[in-house]
Coordinates of C-alpha atoms in Angstrom, one line a residue:
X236 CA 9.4 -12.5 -20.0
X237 CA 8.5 -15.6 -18.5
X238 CA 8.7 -16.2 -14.6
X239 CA 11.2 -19.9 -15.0
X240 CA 11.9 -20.0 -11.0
X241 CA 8.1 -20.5 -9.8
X242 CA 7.3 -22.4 -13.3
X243 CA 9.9 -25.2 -12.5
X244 CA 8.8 -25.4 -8.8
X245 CA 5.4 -25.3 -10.1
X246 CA 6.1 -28.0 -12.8
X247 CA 8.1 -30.4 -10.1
X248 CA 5.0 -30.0 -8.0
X249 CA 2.7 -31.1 -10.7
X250 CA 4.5 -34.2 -11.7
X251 CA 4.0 -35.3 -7.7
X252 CA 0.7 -35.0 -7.4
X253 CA -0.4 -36.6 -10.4
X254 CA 1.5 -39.5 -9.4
X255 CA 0.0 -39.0 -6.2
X256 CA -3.9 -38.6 -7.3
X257 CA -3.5 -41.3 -9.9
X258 CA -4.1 -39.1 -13.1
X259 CA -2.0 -39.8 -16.1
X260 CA -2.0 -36.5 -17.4
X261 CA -3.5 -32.6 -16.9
X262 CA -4.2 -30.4 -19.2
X263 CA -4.1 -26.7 -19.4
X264 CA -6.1 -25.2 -22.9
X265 CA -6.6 -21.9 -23.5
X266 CA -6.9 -19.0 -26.3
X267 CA -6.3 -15.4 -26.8
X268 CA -5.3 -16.1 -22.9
X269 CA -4.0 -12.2 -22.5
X270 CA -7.6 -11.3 -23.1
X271 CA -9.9 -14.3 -21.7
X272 CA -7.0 -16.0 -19.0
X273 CA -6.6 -19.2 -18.0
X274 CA -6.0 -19.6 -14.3
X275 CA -3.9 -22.5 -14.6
X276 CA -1.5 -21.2 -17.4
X277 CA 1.0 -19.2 -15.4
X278 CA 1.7 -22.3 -12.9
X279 CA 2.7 -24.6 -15.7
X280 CA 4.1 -22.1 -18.7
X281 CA 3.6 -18.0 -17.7
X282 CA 3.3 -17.1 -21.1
X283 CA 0.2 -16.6 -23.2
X284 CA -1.2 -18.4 -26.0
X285 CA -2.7 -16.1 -29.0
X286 CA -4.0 -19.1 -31.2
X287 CA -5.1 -22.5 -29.5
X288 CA -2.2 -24.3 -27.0
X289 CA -2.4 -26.7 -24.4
X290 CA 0.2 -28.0 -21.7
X291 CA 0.3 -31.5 -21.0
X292 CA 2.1 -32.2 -17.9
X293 CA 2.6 -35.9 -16.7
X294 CA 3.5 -37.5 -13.7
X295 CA 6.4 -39.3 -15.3
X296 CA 8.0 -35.9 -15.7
X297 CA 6.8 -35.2 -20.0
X298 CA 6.4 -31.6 -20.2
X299 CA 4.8 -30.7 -23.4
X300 CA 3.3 -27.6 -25.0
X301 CA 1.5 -27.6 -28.5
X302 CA 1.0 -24.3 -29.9
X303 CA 0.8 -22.4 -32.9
X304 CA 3.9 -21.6 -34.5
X305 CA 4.3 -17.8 -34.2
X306 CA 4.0 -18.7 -30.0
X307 CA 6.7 -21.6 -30.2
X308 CA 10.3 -19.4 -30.1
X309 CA 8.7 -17.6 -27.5
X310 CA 7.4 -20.3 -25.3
X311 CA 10.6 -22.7 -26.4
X312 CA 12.7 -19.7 -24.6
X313 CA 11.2 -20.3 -21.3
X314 CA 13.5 -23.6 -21.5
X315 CA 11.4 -25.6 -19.6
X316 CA 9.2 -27.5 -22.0
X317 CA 9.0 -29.9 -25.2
X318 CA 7.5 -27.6 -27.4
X319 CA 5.8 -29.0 -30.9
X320 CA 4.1 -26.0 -32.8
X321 CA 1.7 -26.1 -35.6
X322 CA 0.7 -24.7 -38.6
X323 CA -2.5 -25.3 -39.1
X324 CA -4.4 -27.4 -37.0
X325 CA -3.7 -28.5 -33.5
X326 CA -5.5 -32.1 -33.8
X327 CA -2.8 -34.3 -35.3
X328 CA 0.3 -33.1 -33.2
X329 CA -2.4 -33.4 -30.0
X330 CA -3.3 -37.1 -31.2
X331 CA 1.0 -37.7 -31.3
X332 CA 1.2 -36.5 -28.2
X333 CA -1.6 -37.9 -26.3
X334 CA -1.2 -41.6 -27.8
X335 CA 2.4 -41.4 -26.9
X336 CA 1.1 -40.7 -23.1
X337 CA -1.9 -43.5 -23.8
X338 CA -4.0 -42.2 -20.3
X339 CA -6.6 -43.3 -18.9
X340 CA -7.2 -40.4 -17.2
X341 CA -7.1 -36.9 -18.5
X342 CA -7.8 -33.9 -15.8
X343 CA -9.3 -31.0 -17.4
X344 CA -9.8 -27.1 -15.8
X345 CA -12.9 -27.4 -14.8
X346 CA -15.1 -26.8 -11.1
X347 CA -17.7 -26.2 -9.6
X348 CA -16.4 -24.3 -6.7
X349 CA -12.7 -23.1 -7.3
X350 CA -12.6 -20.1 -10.1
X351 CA -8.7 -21.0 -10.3
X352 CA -9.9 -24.5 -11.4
X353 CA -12.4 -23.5 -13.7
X354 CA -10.6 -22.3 -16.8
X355 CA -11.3 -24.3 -19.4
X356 CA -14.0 -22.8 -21.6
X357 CA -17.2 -24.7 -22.4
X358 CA -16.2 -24.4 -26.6
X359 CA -12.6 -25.7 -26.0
X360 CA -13.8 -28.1 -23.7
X361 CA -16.0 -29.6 -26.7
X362 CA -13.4 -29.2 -29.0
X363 CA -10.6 -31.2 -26.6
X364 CA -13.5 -33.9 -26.6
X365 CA -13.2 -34.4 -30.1
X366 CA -9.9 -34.5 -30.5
X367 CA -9.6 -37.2 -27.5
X368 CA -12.7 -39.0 -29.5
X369 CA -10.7 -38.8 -32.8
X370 CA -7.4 -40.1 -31.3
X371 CA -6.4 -43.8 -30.5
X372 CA -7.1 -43.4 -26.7
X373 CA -9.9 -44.3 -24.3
X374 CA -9.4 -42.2 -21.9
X375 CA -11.9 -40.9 -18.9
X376 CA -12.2 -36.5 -18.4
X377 CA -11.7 -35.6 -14.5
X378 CA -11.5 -32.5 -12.7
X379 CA -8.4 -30.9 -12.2
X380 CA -9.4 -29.5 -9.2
X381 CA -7.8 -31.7 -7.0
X382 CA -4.2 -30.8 -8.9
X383 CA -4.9 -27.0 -8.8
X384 CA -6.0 -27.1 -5.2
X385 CA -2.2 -28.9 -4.3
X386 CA -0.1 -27.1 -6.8
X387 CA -1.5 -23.6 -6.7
X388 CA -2.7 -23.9 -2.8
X389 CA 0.5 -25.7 -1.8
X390 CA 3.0 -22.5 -1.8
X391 CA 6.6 -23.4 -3.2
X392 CA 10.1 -21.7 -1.0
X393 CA 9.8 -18.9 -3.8
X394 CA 6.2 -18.3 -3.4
X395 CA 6.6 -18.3 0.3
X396 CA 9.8 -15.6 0.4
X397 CA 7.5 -13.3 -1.9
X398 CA 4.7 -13.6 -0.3
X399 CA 6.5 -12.7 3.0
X400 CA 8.0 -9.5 0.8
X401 CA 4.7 -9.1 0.5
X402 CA 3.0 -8.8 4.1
X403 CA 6.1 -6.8 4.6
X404 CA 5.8 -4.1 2.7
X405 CA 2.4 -4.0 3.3
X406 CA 3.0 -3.8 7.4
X407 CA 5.8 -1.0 6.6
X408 CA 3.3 1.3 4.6
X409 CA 0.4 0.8 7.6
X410 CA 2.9 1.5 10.4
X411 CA 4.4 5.1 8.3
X412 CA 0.7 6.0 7.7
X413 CA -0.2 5.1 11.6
X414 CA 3.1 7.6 12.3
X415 CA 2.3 10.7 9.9
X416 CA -1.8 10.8 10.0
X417 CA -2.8 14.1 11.0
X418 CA -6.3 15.1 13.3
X419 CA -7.5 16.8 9.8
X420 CA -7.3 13.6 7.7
X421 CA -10.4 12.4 5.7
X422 CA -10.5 8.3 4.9
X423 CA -9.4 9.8 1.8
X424 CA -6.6 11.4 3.0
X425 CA -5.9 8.3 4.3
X426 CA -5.9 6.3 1.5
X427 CA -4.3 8.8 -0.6
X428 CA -1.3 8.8 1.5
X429 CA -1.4 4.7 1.1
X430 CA -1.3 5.2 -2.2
X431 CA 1.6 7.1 -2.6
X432 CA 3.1 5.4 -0.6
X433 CA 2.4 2.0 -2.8
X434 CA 2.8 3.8 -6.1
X435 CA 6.7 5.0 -4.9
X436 CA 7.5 1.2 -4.3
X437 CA 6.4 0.5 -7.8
X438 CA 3.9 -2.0 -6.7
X439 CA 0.2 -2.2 -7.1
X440 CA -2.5 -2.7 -4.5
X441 CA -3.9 -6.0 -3.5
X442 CA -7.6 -5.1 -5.2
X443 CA -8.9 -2.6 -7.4
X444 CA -7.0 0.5 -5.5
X445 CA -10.8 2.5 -5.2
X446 CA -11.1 0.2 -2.2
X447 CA -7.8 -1.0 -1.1
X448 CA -7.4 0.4 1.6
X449 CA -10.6 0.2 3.0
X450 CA -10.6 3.1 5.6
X451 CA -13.6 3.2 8.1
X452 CA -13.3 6.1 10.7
X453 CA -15.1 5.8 13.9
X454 CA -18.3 4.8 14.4
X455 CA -20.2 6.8 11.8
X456 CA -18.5 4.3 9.2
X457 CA -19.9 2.6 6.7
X458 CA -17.2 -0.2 7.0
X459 CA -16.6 -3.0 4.5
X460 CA -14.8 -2.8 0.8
X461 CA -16.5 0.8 0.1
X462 CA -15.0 3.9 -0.8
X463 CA -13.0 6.2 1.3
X464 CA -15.1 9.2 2.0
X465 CA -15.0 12.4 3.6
X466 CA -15.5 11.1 6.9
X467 CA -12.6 12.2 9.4
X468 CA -11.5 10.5 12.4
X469 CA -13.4 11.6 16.1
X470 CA -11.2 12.0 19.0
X471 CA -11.2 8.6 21.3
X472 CA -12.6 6.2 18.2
X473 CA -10.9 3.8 16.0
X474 CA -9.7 4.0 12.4
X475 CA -10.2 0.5 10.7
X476 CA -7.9 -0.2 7.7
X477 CA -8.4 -3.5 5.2
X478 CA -5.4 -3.2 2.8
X479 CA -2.3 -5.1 1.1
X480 CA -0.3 -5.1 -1.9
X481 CA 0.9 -7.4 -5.0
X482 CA 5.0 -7.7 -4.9
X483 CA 7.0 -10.1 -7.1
X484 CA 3.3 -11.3 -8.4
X485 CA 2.1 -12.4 -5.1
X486 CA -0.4 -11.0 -2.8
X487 CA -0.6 -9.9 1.2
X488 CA -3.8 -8.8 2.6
X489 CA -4.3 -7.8 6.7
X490 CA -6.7 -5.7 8.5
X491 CA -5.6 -3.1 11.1
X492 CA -6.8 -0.9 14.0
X493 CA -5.5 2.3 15.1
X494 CA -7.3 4.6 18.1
X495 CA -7.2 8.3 18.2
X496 CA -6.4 9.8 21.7
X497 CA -8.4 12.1 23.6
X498 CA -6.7 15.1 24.9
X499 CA -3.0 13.8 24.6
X500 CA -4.3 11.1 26.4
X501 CA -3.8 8.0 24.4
X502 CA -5.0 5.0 27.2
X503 CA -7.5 2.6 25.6
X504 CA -10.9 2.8 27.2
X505 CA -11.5 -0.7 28.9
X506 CA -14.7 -1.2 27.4
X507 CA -12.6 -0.7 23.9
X508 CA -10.3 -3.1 25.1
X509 CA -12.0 -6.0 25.8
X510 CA -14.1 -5.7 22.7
X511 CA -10.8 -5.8 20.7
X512 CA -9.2 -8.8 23.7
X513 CA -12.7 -11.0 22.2
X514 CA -11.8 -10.2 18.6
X515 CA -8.6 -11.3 19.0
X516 CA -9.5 -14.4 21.4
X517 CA -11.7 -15.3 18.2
X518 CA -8.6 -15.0 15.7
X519 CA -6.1 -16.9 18.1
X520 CA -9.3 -20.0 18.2
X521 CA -8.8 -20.0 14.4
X522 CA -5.2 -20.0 14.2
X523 CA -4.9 -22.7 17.1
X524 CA -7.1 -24.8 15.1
X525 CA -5.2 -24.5 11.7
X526 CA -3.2 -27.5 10.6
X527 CA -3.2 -29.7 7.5
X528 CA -5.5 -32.0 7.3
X529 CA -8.6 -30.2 8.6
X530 CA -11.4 -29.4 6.7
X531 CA -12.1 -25.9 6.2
X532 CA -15.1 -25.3 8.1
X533 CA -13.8 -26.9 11.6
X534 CA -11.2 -23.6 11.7
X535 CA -14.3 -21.3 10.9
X536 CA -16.5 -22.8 13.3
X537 CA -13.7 -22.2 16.3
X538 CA -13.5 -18.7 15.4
X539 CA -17.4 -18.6 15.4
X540 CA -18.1 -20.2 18.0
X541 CA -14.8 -17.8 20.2
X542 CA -16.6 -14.8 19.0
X543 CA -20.5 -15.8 20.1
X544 CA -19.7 -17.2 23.4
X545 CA -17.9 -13.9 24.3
X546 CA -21.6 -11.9 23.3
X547 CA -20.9 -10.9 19.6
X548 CA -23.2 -11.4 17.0
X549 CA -22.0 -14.3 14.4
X550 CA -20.3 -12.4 11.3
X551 CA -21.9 -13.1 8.2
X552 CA -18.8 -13.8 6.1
X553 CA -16.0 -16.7 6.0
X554 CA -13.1 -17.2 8.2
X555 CA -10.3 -17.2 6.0
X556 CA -9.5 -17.4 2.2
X557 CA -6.1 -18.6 0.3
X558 CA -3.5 -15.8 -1.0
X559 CA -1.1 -16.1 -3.1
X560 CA -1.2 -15.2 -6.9
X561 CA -4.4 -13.2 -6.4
X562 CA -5.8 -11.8 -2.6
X563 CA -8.5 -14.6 -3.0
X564 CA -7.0 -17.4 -4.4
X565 CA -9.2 -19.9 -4.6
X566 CA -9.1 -23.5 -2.8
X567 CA -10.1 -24.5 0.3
X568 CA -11.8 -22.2 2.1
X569 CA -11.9 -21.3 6.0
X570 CA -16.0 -20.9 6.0
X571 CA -19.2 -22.5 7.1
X572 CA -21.0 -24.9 4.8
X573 CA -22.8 -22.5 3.2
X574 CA -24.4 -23.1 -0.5
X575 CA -22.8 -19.5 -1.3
X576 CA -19.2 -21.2 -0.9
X577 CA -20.0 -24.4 -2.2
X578 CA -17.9 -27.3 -1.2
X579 CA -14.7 -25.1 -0.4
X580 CA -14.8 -25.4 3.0
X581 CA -15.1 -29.4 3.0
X582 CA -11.5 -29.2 1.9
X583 CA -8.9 -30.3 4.2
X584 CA -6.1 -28.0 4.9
X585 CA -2.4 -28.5 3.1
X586 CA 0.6 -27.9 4.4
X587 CA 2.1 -24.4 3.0
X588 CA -1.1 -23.0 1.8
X589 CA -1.2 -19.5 3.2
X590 CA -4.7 -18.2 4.9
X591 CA -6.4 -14.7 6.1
X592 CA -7.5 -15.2 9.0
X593 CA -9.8 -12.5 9.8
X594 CA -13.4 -11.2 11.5
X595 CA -14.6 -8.5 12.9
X596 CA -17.1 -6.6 15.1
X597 CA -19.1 -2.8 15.0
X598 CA -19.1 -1.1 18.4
X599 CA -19.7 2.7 19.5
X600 CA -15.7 3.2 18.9
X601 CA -16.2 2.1 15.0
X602 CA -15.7 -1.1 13.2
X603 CA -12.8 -3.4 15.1
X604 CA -12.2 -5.8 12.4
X605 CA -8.7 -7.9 12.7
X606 CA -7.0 -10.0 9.6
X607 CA -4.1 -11.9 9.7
X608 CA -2.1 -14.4 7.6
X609 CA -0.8 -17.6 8.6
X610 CA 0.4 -20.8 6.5
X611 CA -0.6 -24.4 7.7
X612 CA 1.5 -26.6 9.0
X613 CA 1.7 -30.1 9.6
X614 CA 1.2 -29.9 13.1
X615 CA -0.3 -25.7 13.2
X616 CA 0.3 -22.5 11.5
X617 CA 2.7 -20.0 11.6
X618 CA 2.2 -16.7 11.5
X619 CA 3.5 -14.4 8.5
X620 CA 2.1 -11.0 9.4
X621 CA 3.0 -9.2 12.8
X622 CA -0.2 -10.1 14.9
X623 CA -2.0 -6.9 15.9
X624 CA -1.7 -7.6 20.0
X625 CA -2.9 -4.0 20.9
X626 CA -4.2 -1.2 19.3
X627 CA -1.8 1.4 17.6
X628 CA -2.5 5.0 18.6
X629 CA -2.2 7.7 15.9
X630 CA 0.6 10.1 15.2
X631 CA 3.2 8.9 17.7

């Protein structure tokens, strides 16, 4: 059944920023989308097409989906939509319904950097082309980019509320691991446990659950987005978890630390402690710097630059990325300008897209890597995970 609450919000946002980016219309065109998806489609409709369909959304509030007719009751029962089906062939009620809209400019799924932007298929793409050719319009293709970066990066109250379930739930399963691991625990024990604990909530992890959680124990670790192994926890190291869950459709994802005492005695050693006070002196420069309006790579660069001057080497990965529908969500991007990122992190900040904010360092005690989650403000960010202050001892 269709998700109507986000679709609406979703559809309101839409008509906005067209208005706002000058674009007469966006379309969304897909097929067979349960097997090949189209990014786009669940903002605008959240229900698939088996035959050819496109949405037309306009920023004088038209609404329209053409589909075949076997989708039509279906789609007509989300309640949100003008919906004109077909028998057999999509062209002439496409030509109706674009000359009725008469644009001049069409935006189209396509990108060069945002996946989530990018799903409009190279043979549909020539096929929209000749419909456009064929109709009574002369009207210019443009990336949609722009629209999906604002309406799927901009996070609606709804999206907000479950992504905050989100981090939640995900914070309450870390802390009842953190509170029933045992001396004789494996990483795999460890993510087992996670598991269970994720699979009696009904929910699903964050990514494909052979790595989520990543567990890295002490400093033997391979750490990163491997699999849990054998490898158990030495007395006065650090167990590193990367983890988070999908609830209500929408993603958390947060890294955490937890230290195993020696002898009862569960003080952290000072050297440990002011490795982890320059990891998180390195998070707070990113979050400080977060606000709308930035580009991407100005946020990265503080965190950087925290981490260097304090005698770390310069992680080799990106600052932050967007969540929201997925754990990487596409959009701007908190990263350096490199060519691997493309122009993602030349985008400026929005107000309500949520971040990670995360980096991390390897030392003798094992792998202290820190992730947060924020959203941007107009004037900052506000936290929506717990910020790890201090690391957690075990089995308290």
């Amino acid at each position: 059944m269709a998700e109507t609450t986000v679709v609406r919000e979703k559809l309101d946002q839409a008509e906005g920023v067209l208005r706002a980016l000058d674009i007469d219309v966006w379309i969304t065109y897909g097929r067979e989308t349960s097997d090949v998806a189209e990014p786009a489609l669940p903002l605008v409709l959240d229900e698939n097409f088996v035959w050819p369909g496109m949405v037309l959304v306009t920023g004088d509030g038209k609404r329209i989906v053409l589909c075949e007719t076997h989708d039509a009751d279906t789609i007509r029962s989300v309640g949100l939509h003008d919906v004109r089906g077909y028998e057999n062939s999509l062209e002439e009620i496409f030509h109706d319904a674009i000359e009725s809209i008469d644009p001049d400019k069409i935006a189209i799924n396509y990108s060069k950097s945002n996946n989530t932007a990018d799903g409009l298929s190279l043979g549909l793409y020539k096929q929209l082309e000749e419909y456009v050719e064929g109709s009574g319009v002369d009207a210019e293709f443009v990336s949609a980019e722009p629209v999906v970066n604002r309406v799927r990066g901009v996070k609606s109250r709804t999206e907000l509320e479950r992504i905050q379930r989100s981090v939640d739930i995900s914070q309450e399963i870390l802390e009842s691991m953190r509170a029933a691991w045992r001396p004789d625990w494996s990483e795999a024990d460890v993510a087992s446990f996670v598991h269970d604990e994720v699979e009696s909530r009904g929910l699903t992890t964050a990514w494909h659950a052979d790595a989520c959680p990543a567990v890295d124990a002490g400093g033997q670790a391979e750490w990163g987005h491997a699999k849990p192994s054998d490898l158990t926890l030495p007395p006065g190291e650090v167990l590193h978890l990367d983890f988070g869950v999908v609830a209500d459709g929408y993603a958390s994802d947060m890294q955490r630390l937890y230290y195993r005492p020696v002898d009862g005695d569960a003080s952290i050693p000072d050297d440990l402690q002011a490795a982890f006070e320059d990891v998180r002196a390195a998070i707070r420069a990113g979050f400080e710097t977060l606000e709308a309006g930035i580009p991407g790579y100005e946020v990265d660069a503080a965190a950087r630059e925290t981490i260097v001057e304090r005698g770390w080497p310069e992680f080799q990965h990106g600052f932050g990325h967007q969540v929201g529908r997925n754990v990487h969500d596409g959009g701007t991007y908190l990263g350096p300008r490199w060519e691997r990122y493309g122009d993602a992190p030349e985008k400026e900040v929005l107000a309500g897209q949520v971040f990670t904010l995360e980096l991390g360092i390897e030392t003798e005690w094992g792998y202290l890597g820190q992730e947060e989650m924020a959203v941007a403000t107009e004037d900052g960010a506000e936290y929506l995970t717990d910020p790890q202050e201090s690391i957690a001892s075990l089995g308290e």
